[in-house]
PDB file of C-alpha atoms in Angstrom:
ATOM      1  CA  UNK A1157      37.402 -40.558  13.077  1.00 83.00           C
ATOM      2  CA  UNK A1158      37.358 -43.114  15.909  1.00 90.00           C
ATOM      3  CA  UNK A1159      35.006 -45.101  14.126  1.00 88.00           C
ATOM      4  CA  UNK A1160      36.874 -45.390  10.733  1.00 88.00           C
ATOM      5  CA  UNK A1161      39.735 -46.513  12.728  1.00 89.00           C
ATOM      6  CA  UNK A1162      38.223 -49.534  14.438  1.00 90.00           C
ATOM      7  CA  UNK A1163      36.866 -49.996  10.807  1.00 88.00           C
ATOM      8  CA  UNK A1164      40.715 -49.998  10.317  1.00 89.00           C
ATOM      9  CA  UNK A1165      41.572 -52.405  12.442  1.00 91.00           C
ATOM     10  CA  UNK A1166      39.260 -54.766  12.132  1.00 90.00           C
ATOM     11  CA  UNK A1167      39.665 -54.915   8.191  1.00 89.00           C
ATOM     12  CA  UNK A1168      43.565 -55.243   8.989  1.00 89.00           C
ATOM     13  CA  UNK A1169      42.362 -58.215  11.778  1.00 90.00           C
ATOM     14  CA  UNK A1170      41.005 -60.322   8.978  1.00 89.00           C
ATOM     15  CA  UNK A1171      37.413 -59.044   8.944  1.00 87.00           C
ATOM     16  CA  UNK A1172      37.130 -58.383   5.029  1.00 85.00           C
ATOM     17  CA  UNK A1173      33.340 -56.597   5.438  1.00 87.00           C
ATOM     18  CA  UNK A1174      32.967 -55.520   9.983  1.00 88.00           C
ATOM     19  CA  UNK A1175      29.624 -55.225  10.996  1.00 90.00           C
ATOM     20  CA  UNK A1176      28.302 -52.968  13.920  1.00 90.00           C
ATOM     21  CA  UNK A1177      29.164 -55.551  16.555  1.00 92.00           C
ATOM     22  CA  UNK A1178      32.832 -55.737  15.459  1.00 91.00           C
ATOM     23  CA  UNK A1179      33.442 -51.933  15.540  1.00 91.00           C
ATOM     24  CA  UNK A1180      31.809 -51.888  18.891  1.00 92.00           C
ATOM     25  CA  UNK A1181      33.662 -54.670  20.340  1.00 93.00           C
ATOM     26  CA  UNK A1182      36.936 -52.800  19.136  1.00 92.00           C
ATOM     27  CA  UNK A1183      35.513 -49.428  20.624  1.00 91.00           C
ATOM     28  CA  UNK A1184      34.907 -50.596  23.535  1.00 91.00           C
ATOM     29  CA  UNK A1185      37.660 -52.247  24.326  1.00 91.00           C
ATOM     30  CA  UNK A1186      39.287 -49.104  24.643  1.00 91.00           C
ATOM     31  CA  UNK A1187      36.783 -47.376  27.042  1.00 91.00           C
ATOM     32  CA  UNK A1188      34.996 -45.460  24.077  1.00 89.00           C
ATOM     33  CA  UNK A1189      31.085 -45.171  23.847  1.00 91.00           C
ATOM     34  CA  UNK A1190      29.856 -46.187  20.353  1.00 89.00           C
ATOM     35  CA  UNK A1191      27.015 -44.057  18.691  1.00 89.00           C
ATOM     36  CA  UNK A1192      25.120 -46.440  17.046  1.00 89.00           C
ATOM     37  CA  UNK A1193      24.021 -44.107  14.632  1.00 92.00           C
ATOM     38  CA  UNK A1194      26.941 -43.075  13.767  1.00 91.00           C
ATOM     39  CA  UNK A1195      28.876 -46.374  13.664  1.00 90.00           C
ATOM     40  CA  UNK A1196      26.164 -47.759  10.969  1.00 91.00           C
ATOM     41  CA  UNK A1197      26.922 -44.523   8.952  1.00 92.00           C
ATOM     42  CA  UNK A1198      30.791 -45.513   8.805  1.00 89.00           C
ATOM     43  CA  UNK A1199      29.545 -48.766   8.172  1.00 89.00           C
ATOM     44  CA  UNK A1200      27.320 -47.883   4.851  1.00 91.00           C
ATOM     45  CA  UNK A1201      29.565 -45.566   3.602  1.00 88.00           C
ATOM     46  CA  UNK A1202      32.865 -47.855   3.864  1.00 86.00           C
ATOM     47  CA  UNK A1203      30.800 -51.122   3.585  1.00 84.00           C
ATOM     48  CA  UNK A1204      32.010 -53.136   0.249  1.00 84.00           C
ATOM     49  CA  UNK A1205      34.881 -50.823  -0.589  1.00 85.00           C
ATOM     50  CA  UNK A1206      38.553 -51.681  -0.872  1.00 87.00           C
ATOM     51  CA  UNK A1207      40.500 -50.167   1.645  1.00 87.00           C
ATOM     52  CA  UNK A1208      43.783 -50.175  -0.810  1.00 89.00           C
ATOM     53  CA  UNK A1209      40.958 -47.879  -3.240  1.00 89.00           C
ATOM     54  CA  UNK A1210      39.780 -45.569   0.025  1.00 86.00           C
ATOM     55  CA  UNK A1211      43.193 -44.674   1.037  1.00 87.00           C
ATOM     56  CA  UNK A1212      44.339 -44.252  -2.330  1.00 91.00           C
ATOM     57  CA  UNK A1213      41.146 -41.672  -2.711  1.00 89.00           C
ATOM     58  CA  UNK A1214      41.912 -40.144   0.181  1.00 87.00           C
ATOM     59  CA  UNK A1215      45.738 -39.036  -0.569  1.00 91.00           C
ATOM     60  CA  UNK A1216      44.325 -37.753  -3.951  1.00 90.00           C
ATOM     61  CA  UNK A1217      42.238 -35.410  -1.762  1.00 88.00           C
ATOM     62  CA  UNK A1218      44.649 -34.422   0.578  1.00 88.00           C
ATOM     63  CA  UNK A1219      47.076 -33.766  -2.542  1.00 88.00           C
ATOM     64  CA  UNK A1220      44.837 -30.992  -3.932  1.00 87.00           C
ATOM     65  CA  UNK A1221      44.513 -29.321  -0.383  1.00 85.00           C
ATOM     66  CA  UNK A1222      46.605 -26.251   0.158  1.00 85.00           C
ATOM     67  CA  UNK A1223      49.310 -26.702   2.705  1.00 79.00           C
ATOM     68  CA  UNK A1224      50.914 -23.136   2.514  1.00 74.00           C
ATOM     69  CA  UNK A1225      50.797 -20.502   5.539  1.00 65.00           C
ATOM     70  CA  UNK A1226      50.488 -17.361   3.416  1.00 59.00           C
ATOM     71  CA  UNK A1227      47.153 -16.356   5.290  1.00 57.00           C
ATOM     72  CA  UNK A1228      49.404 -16.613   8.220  1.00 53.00           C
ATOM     73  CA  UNK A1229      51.990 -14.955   7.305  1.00 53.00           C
ATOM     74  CA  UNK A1230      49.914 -11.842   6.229  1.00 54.00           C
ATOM     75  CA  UNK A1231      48.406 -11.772   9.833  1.00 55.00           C
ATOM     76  CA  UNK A1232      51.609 -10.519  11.605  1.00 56.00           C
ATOM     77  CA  UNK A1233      52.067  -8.105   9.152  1.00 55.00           C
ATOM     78  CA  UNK A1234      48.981  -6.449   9.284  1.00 55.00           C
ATOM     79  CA  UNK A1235      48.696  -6.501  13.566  1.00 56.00           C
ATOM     80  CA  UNK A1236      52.432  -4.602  13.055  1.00 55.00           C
ATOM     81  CA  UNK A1237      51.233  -1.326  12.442  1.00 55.00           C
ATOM     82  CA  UNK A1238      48.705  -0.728  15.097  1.00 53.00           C
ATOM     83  CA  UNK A1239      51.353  -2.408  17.576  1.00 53.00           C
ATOM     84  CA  UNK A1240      54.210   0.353  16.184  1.00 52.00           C
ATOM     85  CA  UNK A1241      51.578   2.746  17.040  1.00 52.00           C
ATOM     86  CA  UNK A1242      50.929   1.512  20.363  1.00 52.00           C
ATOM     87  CA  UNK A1243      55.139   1.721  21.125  1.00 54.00           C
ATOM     88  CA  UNK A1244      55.415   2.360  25.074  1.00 54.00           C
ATOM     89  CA  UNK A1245      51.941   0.760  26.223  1.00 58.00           C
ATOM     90  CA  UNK A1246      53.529  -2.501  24.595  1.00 57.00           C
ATOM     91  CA  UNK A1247      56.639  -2.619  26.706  1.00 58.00           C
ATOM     92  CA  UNK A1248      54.469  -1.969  29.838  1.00 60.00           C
ATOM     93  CA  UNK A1249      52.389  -4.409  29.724  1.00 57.00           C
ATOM     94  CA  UNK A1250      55.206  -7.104  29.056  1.00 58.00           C
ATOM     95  CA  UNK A1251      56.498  -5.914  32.337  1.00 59.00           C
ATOM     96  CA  UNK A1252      53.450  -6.395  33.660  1.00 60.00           C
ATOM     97  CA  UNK A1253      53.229  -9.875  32.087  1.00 57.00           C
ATOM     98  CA  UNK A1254      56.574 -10.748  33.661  1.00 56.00           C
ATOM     99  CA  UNK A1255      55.725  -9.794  36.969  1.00 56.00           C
ATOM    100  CA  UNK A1256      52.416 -11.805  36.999  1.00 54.00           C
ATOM    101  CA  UNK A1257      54.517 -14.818  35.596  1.00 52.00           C
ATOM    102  CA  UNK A1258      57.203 -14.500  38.315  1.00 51.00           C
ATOM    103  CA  UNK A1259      54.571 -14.400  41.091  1.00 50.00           C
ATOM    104  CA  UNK A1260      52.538 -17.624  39.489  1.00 51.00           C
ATOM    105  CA  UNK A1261      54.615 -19.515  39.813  1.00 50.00           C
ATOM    106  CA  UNK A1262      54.829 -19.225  43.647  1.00 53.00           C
ATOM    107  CA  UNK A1263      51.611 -19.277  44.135  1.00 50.00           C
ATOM    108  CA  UNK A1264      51.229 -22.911  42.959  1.00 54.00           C
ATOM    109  CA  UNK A1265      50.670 -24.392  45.914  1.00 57.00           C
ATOM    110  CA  UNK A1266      53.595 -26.942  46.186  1.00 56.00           C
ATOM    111  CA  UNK A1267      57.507 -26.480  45.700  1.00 54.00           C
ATOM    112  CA  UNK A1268      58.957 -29.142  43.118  1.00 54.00           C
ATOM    113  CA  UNK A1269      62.408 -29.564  44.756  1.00 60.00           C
ATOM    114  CA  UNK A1270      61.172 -28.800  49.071  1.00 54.00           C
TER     115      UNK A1270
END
């Protein structure tokens, strides 16, 4: 991902096809260590494409992926029954949780407001 941004950014610096040494300059002004081999793959694949065209591919893609949380949503509803079940071992071990919480938090090691 890091490397198709600096592709980014050097595209929207004027650089109408960046080469390695662009992309690393970028990257490394920033602290990041560039994988060459990686950064030449970014560089084929992108390489005399129109950004304008590679974004507009790219929302096409993301438009077809599912965004819905019904796999989610069945989760809870499934972990309910064993947790009904369960009944009194689940409200003693969220008093347990409490009192491990409660004594945590002095055991920090500093005091915010001393």
């Amino acid at each position: 991902m890091r490397y198709v941004a600096a592709y980014l950014l050097a595209v929207l610096g004027g650089k109408d096809s960046p080469v390695n040494a662009d992309l690393e300059k970028i990257l490394s002004s920033v602290g990041i260590e560039v994988d060459s081999e990686r950064l030449t793959k970014v560089i084929k694949e992108l390489g005399g494409k129109s950004i304008e065209d590679l974004i507009k591919e790219g929302r096409e893609k993301l438009s077809s992926m599912p965004v819905g949380g019904g796999a989610a949503a069945a989760a809870p509803a499934a972990g309910a029954a064993p947790a009904a079940a369960a009944g009194g071992d689940k409200k003693e071990a969220k008093k347990e949780e409490k009192e491990e919480s409660e004594s945590e938090d002095d055991d920090m090691g500093f005091a915010l407001f001393e």
